[in-house]
Coordinates of C-alpha atoms in Angstrom, one line a residue:
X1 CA 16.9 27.8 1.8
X2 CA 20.6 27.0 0.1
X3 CA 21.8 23.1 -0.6
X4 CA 24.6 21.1 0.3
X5 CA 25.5 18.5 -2.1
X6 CA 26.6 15.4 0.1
X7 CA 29.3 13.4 -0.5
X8 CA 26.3 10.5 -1.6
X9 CA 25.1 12.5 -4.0
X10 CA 21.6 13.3 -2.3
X11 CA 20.8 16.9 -1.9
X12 CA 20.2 18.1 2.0
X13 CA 18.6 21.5 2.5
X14 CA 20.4 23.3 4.9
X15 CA 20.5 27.5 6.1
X16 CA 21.9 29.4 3.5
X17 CA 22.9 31.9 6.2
X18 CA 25.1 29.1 8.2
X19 CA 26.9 28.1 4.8
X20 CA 27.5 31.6 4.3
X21 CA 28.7 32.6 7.4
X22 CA 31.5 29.3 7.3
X23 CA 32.8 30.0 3.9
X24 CA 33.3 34.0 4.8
X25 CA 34.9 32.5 8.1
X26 CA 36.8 30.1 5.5
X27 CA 38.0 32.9 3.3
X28 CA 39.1 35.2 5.7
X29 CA 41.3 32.5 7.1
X30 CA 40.1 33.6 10.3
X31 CA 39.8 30.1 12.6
X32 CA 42.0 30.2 15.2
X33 CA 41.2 33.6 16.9
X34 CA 39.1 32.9 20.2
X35 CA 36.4 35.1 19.3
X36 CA 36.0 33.0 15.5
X37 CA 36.0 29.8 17.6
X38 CA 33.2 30.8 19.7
X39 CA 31.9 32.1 16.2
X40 CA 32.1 28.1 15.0
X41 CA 30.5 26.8 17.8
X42 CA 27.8 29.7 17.8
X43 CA 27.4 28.7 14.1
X44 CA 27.2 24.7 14.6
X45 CA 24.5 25.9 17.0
X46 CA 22.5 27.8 14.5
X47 CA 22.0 24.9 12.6
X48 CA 21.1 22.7 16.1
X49 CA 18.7 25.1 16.8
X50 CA 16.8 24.6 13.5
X51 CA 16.8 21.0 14.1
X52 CA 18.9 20.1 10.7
X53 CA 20.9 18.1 12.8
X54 CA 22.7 16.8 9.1
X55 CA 23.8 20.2 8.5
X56 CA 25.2 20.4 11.4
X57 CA 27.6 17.9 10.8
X58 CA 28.5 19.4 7.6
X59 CA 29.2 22.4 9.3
X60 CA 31.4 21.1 11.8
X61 CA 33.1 18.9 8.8
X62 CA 33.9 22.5 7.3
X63 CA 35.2 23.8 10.4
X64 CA 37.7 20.9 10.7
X65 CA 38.7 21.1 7.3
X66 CA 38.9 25.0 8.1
X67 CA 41.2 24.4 11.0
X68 CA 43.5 21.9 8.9
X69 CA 44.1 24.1 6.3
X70 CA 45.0 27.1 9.0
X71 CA 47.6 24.1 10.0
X72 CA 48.7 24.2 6.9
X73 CA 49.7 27.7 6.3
X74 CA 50.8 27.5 9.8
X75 CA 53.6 25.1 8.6
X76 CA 54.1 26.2 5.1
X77 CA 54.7 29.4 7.1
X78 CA 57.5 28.1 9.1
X79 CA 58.7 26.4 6.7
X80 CA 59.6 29.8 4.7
X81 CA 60.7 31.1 7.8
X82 CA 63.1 28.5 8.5
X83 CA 64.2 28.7 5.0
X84 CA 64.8 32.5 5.1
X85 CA 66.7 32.1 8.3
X86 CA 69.2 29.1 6.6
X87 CA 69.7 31.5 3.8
X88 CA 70.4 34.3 5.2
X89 CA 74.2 34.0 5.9
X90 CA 74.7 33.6 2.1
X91 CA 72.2 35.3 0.5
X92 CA 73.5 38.7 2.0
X93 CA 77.0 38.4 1.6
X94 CA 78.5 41.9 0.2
X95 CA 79.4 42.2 -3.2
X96 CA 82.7 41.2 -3.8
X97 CA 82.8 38.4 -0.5
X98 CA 83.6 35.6 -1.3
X99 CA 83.0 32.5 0.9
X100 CA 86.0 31.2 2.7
X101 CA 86.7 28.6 4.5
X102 CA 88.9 25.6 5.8
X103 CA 88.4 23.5 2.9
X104 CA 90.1 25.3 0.1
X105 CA 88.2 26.0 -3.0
X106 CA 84.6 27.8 -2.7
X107 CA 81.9 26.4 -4.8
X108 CA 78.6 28.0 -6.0
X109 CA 75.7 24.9 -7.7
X110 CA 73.0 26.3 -9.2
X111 CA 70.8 24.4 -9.5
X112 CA 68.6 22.1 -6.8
X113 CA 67.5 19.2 -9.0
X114 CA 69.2 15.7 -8.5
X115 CA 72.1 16.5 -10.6
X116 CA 73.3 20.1 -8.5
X117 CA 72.3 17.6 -5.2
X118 CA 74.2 14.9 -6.0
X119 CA 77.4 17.3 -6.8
X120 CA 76.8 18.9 -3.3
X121 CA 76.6 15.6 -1.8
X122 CA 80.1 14.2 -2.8
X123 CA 81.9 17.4 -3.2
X124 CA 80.7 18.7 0.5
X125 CA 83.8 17.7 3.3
X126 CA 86.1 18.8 0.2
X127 CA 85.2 22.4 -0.7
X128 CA 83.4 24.9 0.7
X129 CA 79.5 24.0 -0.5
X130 CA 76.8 26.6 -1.9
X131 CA 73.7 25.3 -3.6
X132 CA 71.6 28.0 -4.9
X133 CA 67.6 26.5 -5.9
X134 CA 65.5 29.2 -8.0
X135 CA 62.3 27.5 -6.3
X136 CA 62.2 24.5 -4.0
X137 CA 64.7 21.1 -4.3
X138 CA 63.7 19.2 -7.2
X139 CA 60.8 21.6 -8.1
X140 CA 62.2 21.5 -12.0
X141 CA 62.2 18.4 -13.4
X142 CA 63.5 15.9 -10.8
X143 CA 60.4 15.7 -9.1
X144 CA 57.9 13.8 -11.6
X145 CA 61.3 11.8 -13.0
X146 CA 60.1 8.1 -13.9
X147 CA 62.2 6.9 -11.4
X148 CA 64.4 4.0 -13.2
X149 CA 67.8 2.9 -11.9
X150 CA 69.5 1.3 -14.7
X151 CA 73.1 0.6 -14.1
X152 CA 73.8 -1.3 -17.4
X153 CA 74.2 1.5 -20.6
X154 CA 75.6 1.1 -24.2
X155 CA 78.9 2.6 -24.0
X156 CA 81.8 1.3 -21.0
X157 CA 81.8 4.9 -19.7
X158 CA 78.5 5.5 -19.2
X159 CA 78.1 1.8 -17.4
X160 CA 80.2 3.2 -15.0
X161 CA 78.9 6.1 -14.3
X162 CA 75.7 4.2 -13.9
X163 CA 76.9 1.1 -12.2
X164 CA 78.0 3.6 -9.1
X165 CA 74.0 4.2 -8.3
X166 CA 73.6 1.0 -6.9
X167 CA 76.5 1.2 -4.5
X168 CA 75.6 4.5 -3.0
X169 CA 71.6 4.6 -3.1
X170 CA 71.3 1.8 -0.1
X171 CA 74.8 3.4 1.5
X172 CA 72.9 7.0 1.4
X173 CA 69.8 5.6 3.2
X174 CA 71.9 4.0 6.2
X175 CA 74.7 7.2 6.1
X176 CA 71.3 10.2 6.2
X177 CA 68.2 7.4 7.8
X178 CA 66.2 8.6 4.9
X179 CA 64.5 6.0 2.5
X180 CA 65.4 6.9 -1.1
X181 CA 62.7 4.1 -1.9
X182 CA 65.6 1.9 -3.9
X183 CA 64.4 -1.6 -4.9
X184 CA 66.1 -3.9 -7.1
X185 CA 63.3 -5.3 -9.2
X186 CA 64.9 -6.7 -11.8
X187 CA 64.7 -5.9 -15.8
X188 CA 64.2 -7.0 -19.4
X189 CA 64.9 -5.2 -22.3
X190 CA 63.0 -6.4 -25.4
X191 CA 63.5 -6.9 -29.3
X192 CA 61.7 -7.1 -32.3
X193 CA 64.3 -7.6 -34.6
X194 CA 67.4 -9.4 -35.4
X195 CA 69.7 -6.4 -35.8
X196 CA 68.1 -5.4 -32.4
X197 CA 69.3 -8.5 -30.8
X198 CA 73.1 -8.3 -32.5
X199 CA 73.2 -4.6 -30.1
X200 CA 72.0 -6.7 -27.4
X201 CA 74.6 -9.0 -27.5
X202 CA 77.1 -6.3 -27.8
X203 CA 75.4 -4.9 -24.6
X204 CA 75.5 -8.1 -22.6
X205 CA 79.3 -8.4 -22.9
X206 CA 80.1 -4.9 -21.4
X207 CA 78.2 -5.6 -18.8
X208 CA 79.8 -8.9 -17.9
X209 CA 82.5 -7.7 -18.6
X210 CA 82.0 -4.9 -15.5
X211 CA 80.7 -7.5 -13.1
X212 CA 76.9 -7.2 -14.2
X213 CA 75.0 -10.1 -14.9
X214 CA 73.2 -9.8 -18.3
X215 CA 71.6 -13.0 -19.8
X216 CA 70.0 -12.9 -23.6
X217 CA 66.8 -14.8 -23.3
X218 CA 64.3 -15.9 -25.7
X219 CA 60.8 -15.0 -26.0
X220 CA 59.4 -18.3 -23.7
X221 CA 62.7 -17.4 -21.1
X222 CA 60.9 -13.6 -20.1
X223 CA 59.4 -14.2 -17.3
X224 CA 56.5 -11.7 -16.4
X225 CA 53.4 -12.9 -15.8
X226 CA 50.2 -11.8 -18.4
X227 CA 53.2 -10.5 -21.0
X228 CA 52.5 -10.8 -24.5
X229 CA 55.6 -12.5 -26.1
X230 CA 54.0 -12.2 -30.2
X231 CA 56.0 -10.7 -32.5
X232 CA 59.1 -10.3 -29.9
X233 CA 62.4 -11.9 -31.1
X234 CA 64.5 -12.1 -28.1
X235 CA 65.4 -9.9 -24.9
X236 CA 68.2 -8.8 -22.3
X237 CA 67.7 -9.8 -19.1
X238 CA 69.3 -7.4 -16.5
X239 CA 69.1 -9.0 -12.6
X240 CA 70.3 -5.3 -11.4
X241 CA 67.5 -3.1 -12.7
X242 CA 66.2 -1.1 -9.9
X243 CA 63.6 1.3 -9.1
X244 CA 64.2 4.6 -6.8
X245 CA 61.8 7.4 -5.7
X246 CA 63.3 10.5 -7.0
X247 CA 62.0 13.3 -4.7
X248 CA 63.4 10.8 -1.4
X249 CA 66.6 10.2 -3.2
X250 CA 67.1 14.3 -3.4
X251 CA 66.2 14.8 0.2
X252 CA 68.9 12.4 1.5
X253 CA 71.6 14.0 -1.0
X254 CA 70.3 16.9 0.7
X255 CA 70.7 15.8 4.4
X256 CA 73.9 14.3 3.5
X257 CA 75.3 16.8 2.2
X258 CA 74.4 19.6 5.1
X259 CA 75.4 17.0 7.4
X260 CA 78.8 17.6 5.7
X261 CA 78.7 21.3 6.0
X262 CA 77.2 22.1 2.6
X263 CA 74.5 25.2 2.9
X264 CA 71.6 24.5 0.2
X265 CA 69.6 28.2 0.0
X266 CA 66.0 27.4 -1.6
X267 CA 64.3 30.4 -3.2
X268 CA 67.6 32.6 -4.4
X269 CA 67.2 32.9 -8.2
X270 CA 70.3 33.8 -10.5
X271 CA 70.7 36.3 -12.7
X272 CA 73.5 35.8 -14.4
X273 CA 76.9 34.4 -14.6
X274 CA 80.1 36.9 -13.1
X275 CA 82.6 36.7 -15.8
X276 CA 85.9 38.9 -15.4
X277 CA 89.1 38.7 -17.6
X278 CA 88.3 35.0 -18.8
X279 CA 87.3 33.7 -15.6
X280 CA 83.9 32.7 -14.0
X281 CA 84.2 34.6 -10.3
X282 CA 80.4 34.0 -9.4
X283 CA 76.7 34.9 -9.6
X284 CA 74.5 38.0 -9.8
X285 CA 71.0 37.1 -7.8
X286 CA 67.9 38.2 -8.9
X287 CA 67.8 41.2 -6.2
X288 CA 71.5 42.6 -7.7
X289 CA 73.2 41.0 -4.8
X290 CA 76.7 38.8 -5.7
X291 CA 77.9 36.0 -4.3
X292 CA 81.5 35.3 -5.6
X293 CA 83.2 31.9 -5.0
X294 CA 86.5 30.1 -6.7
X295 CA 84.2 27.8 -9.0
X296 CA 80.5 27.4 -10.3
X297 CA 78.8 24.2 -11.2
X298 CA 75.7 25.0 -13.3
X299 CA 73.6 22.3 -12.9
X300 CA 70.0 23.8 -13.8
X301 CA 68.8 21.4 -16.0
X302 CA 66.6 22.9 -18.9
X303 CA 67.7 25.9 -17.1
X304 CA 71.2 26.1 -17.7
X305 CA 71.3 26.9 -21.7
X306 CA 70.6 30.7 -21.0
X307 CA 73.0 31.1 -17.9
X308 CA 75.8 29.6 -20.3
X309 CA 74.8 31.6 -23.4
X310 CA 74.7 34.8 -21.6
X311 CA 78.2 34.5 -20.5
X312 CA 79.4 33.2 -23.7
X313 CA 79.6 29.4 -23.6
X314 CA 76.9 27.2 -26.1
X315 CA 75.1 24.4 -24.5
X316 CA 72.7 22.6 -27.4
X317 CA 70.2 22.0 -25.1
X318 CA 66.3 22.0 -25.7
X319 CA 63.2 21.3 -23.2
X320 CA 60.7 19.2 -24.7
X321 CA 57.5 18.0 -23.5
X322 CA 58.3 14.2 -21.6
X323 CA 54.9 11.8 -20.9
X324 CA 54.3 9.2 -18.8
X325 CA 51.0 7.5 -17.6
X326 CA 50.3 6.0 -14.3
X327 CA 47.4 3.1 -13.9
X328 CA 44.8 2.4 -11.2
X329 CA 46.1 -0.5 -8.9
X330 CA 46.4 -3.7 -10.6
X331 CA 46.2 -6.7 -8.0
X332 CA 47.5 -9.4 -10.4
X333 CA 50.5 -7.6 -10.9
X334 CA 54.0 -9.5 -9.8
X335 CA 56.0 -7.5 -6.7
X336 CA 58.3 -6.5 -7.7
X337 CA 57.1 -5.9 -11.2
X338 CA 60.5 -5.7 -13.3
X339 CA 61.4 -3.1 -15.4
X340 CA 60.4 -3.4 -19.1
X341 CA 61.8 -1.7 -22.5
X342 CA 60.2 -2.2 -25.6
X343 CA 63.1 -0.8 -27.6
X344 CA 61.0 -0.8 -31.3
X345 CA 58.2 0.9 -29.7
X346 CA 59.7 3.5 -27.7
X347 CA 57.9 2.6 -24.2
X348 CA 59.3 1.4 -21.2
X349 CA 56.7 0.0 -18.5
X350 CA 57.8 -0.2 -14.4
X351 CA 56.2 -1.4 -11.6
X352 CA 54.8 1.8 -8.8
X353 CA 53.1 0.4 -5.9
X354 CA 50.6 -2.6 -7.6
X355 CA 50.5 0.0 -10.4
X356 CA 52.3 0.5 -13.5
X357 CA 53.8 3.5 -14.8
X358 CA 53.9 3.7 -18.6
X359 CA 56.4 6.4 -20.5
X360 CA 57.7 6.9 -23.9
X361 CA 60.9 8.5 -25.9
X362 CA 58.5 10.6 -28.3
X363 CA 59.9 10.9 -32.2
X364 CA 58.9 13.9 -33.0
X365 CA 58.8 15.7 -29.3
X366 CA 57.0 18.7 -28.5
X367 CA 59.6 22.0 -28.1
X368 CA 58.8 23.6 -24.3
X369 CA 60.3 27.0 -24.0
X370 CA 61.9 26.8 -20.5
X371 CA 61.3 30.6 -20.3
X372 CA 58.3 31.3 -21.4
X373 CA 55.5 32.2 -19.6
X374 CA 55.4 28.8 -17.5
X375 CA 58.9 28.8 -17.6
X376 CA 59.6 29.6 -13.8
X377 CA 56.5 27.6 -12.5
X378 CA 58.0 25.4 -9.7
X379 CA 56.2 21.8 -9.6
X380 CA 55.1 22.4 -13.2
X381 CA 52.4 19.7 -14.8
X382 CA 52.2 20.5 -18.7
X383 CA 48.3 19.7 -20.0
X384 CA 48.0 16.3 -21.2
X385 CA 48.5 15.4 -25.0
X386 CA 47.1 12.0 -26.1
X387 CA 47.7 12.8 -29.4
X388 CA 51.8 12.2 -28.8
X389 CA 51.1 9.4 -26.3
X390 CA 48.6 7.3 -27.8
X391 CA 51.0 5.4 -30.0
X392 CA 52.5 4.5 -26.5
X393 CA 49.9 3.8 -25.0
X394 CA 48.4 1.2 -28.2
X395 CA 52.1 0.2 -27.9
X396 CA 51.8 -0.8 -24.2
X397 CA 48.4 -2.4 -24.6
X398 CA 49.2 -4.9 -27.0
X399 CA 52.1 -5.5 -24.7
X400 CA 50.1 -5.9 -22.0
X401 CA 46.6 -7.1 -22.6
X402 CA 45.9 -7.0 -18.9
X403 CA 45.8 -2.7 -19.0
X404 CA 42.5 -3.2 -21.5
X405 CA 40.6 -3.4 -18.5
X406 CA 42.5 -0.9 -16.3
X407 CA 42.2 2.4 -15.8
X408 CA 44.4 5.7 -15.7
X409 CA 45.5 7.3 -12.6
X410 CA 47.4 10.1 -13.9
X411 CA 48.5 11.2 -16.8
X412 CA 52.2 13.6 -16.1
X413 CA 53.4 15.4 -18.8
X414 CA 56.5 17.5 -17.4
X415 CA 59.7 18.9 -19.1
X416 CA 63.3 17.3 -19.8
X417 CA 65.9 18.5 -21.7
X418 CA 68.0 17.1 -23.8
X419 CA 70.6 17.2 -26.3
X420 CA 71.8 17.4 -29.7
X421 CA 73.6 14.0 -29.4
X422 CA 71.7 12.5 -26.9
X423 CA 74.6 12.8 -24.6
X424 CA 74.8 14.3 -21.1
X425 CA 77.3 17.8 -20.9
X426 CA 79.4 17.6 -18.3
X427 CA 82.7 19.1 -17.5
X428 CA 84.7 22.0 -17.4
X429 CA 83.8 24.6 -20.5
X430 CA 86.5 25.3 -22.6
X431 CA 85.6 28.8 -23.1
X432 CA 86.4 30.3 -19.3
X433 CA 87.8 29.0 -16.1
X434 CA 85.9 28.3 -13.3
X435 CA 82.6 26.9 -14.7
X436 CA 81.9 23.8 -14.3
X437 CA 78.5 22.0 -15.9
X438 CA 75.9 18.9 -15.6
X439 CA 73.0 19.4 -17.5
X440 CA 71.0 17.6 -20.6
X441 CA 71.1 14.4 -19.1
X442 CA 68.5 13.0 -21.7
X443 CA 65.7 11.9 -19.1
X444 CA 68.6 9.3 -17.1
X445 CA 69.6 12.2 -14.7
X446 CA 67.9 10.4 -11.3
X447 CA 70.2 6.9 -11.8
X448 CA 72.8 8.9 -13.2
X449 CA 73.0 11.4 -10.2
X450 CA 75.3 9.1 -8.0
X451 CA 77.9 8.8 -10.7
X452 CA 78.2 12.3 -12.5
X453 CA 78.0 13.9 -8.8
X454 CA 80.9 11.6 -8.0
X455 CA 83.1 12.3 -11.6
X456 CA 82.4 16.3 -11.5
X457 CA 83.3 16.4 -7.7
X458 CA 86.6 14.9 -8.6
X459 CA 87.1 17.2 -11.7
X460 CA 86.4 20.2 -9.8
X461 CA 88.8 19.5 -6.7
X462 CA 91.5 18.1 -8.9
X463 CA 91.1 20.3 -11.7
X464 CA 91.5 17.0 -14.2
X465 CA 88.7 14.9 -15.2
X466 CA 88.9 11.3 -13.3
X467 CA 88.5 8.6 -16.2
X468 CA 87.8 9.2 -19.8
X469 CA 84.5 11.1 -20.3
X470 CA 84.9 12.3 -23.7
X471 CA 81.8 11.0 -24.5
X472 CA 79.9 13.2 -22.4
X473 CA 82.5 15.6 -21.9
X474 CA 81.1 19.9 -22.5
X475 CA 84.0 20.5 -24.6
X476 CA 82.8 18.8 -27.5
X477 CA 79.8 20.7 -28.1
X478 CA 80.1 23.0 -31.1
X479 CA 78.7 26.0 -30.8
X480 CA 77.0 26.1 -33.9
X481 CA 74.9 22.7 -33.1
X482 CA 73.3 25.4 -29.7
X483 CA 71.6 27.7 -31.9
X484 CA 67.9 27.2 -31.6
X485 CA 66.0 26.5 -34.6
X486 CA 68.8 23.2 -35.0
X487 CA 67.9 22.4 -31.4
X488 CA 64.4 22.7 -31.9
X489 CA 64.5 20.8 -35.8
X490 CA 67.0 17.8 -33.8
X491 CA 64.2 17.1 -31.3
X492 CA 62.2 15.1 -34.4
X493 CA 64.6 12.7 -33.6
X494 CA 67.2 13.1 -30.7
X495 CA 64.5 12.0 -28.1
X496 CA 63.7 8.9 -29.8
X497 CA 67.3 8.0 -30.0
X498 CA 67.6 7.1 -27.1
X499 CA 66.2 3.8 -27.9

């Protein structure tokens, strides 16, 4: 006689024979035939007949679950299919073809993360749209992103880049009738010290300044619920903090922008960059296939440093490992639960659901080789390190005395990449025409999708960036700050800085 261990915990004898005979029927995949459906019912029987009327259910619970997960494959199935078929067009052009169309310039993205989405969202209607995703949309980093939309930032440029979010994340749900999950929750951002507070002061006039409404407050004015105030010296109150669920806010840049004729091709991975006579003309595919087209975007996250170096241009760029927490439900909890940065501490803290998710800017960040062995894994979860998070977490606790006697959910450590300066790249590259590139966006990429997809569309159809974007503009990068062991030696601190 075998065992089943039931979901109580009790042990039920049942036929070994019967369990057997399901799991080979499971394995083979084999439950929709007629002849293996008779087989489940003759097999329920078997265990009828020898009166274990328990097993029997068990059985038939593992025949269901065996016919689910046939429905599964059945879709993930058509889903490739469907896939395959949407690609096709593009993915066997000739060598040498390039796209045309009745929209003048042709451009390639590489890249399907929020960033390459966003682009193809705003620049689709005006150019002839390619995206090209390695994997699956947001497979890379975009997909465990935190989630935070704040639109208020230190510097006047990047507020309004920023500030755009806000605008377009409720106009995207009503334009594609796809939820991007976008809730305005409200934020503070809190101080410990008094030089901490003269920034914050700083901070709170640009964003008057650009319409926001920023308040300094004092410990006693921060009003969350269960929040320890000790040892805090003041805070920024931000009325237009806002939460958004990344992986919804992709998938209606992604409607939008096929409903604008923009073809996004999942599972073509590129090989390298076409350069000829000082100008980017395309992409080589994995297969040795080209696609040519009048401009690239490269928009491949932690992806996009080996593209560029390959065909000359530096990107200082490094993948590091990036940790947040998520807790079990919390019912006290206010909704919404307003976005919180502990700036001296390095944690933020946001409301998810009557949960809270808990993340950190690490100093001293763990280097992640975006190529190495794990490198191309789509949907990647990187083992969890307590030893970098628990200062966060102690950090959080005393913050919140409540989460003493709550537990974790999950703990997602994922890659991000970031910079040398702690600066997005974006722009044209000085060192060819034709390439075009969003990448390192320091862990702000999701709110800052809206507004460097808006800026780069503009820059690539008018050839001319649209405001002043020095700041974050590709050309400053020095190609001497790209080489690895400074990338890898900056990440002690460039991650923390942006704090």
């Amino acid at each position: 006689m075998g065992h089943f261990q039931r979901p109580g915990g009790a042990v039920k004898q049942c036929h070994a024979k019967a369990v057997l005979q399901l799991f080979q029927m499971l394995r083979s995949g084999g439950l929709g035939h007629p002849q293996r459906a008779r087989g489940n019912r003759d097999l329920a029987g078997f265990a009828h007949r020898h009166e274990d009327f328990e097993c029997a259910e068990q059985v038939n619970l593992g025949i269901r679950a065996g016919f689910l997960h046939i429905l599964l494959r059945l879709i993930s199935f058509a889903y490739e299919v469907r896939r395959l078929l949407a690609c096709q067009d593009i993915c066997a052009q000739r060598p040498g073809q390039a796209r045309e169309g009745a929209l003048g310039k042709s451009v390639l993205i590489i890249g399907g993360g929020a960033i390459g989405l966003g682009l193809a969202y705003h620049l689709a209607g005006r150019a002839e749209v390619t995206l090209l995703e390695r994997n699956q949309l947001t497979s890379g980093t975009s997909w465990h992103a935190a989630g935070i939309v704040g639109p208020l930032r230190a510097t006047p440029n990047m507020t309004k880049i920023a500030m755009y979010a806000g605008e377009l994340f409720p106009k995207l749900e009503e334009e594609t009738g796809l939820s991007t999950g976008y809730r305005v929750t409200g934020g503070y951002w809190l101080a410990r010290e008094e030089a901490r507070m003269d920034e914050l002061h700083r901070i709170a006039s640009l964003g008057r300044h650009f319409g926001l409404t920023p308040s300094i407050v004092t410990p006693d004015q921060i009003e969350v619920p269960g929040l320890n105030t000790g040892g805090l010296v003041g805070g920024l109150k931000v009325a237009e903090d806002a939460n958004v669920n990344p992986v919804d806010l992709c998938m209606a840049y992604a409607k939008g922008a096929r409903a604008k004729g923009a073809q996004i091709c999942e599972g073509v991975q590129v090989k390298r960059l076409l350069v000829e006579n000082g100008t980017c003309k395309g992409v080589e595919l994995a297969d040795g296939s080209e696609i040519h087209a009048d401009t690239v975007a490269l928009c491949a996250g932690a992806w996009s440093r080996k593209l560029a170096q390959e065909a000359g241009v530096a990107l200082p760029l490094q993948a590091v490992e990036h940790m947040y927490v998520v807790t079990e439900v919390m019912p006290q909890l206010p909704q919404p639960f307003p976005v919180l940065r502990d700036l001296e501490r390095w944690i933020y803290v946001k409301g998810d659901a009557g949960k809270l998710v808990i993340g950190g800017f690490e100093p001293d960040a763990q280097v992640w080789d975006a190529y190495g062995p794990s490198g191309d894994r789509p949907f990647l979860e990187l083992p969890e390190n307590w030893e970098q998070f628990t200062p966060f977490m102690e950090a959080a606790l005393e913050l919140i005395p409540a989460l003493e006697q709550t537990g974790i959910q999950h703990f997602m450590n994922g890659p991000e990449s970031f910079t040398n300066d702690t600066r997005p790249m974006i722009g044209r590259v000085p060192e060819m025409d034709g390439l075009y590139v969003a990448a390192g966006m320091n862990s702000v990429g999701i709110m800052s999708s809206a507004g460097v997809g808006r800026v780069l569309a503009d820059w690539i159809e008018e050839d001319s960036a649209p405001m002043d974007l020095w700041e974050v503009d590709v050309a400053r990068a020095d190609p001497l700050a790209a080489a690895a062991d400074h990338m890898e030696a900056r990440m002690a601190e460039a991650v923390a800085d942006n704090f």
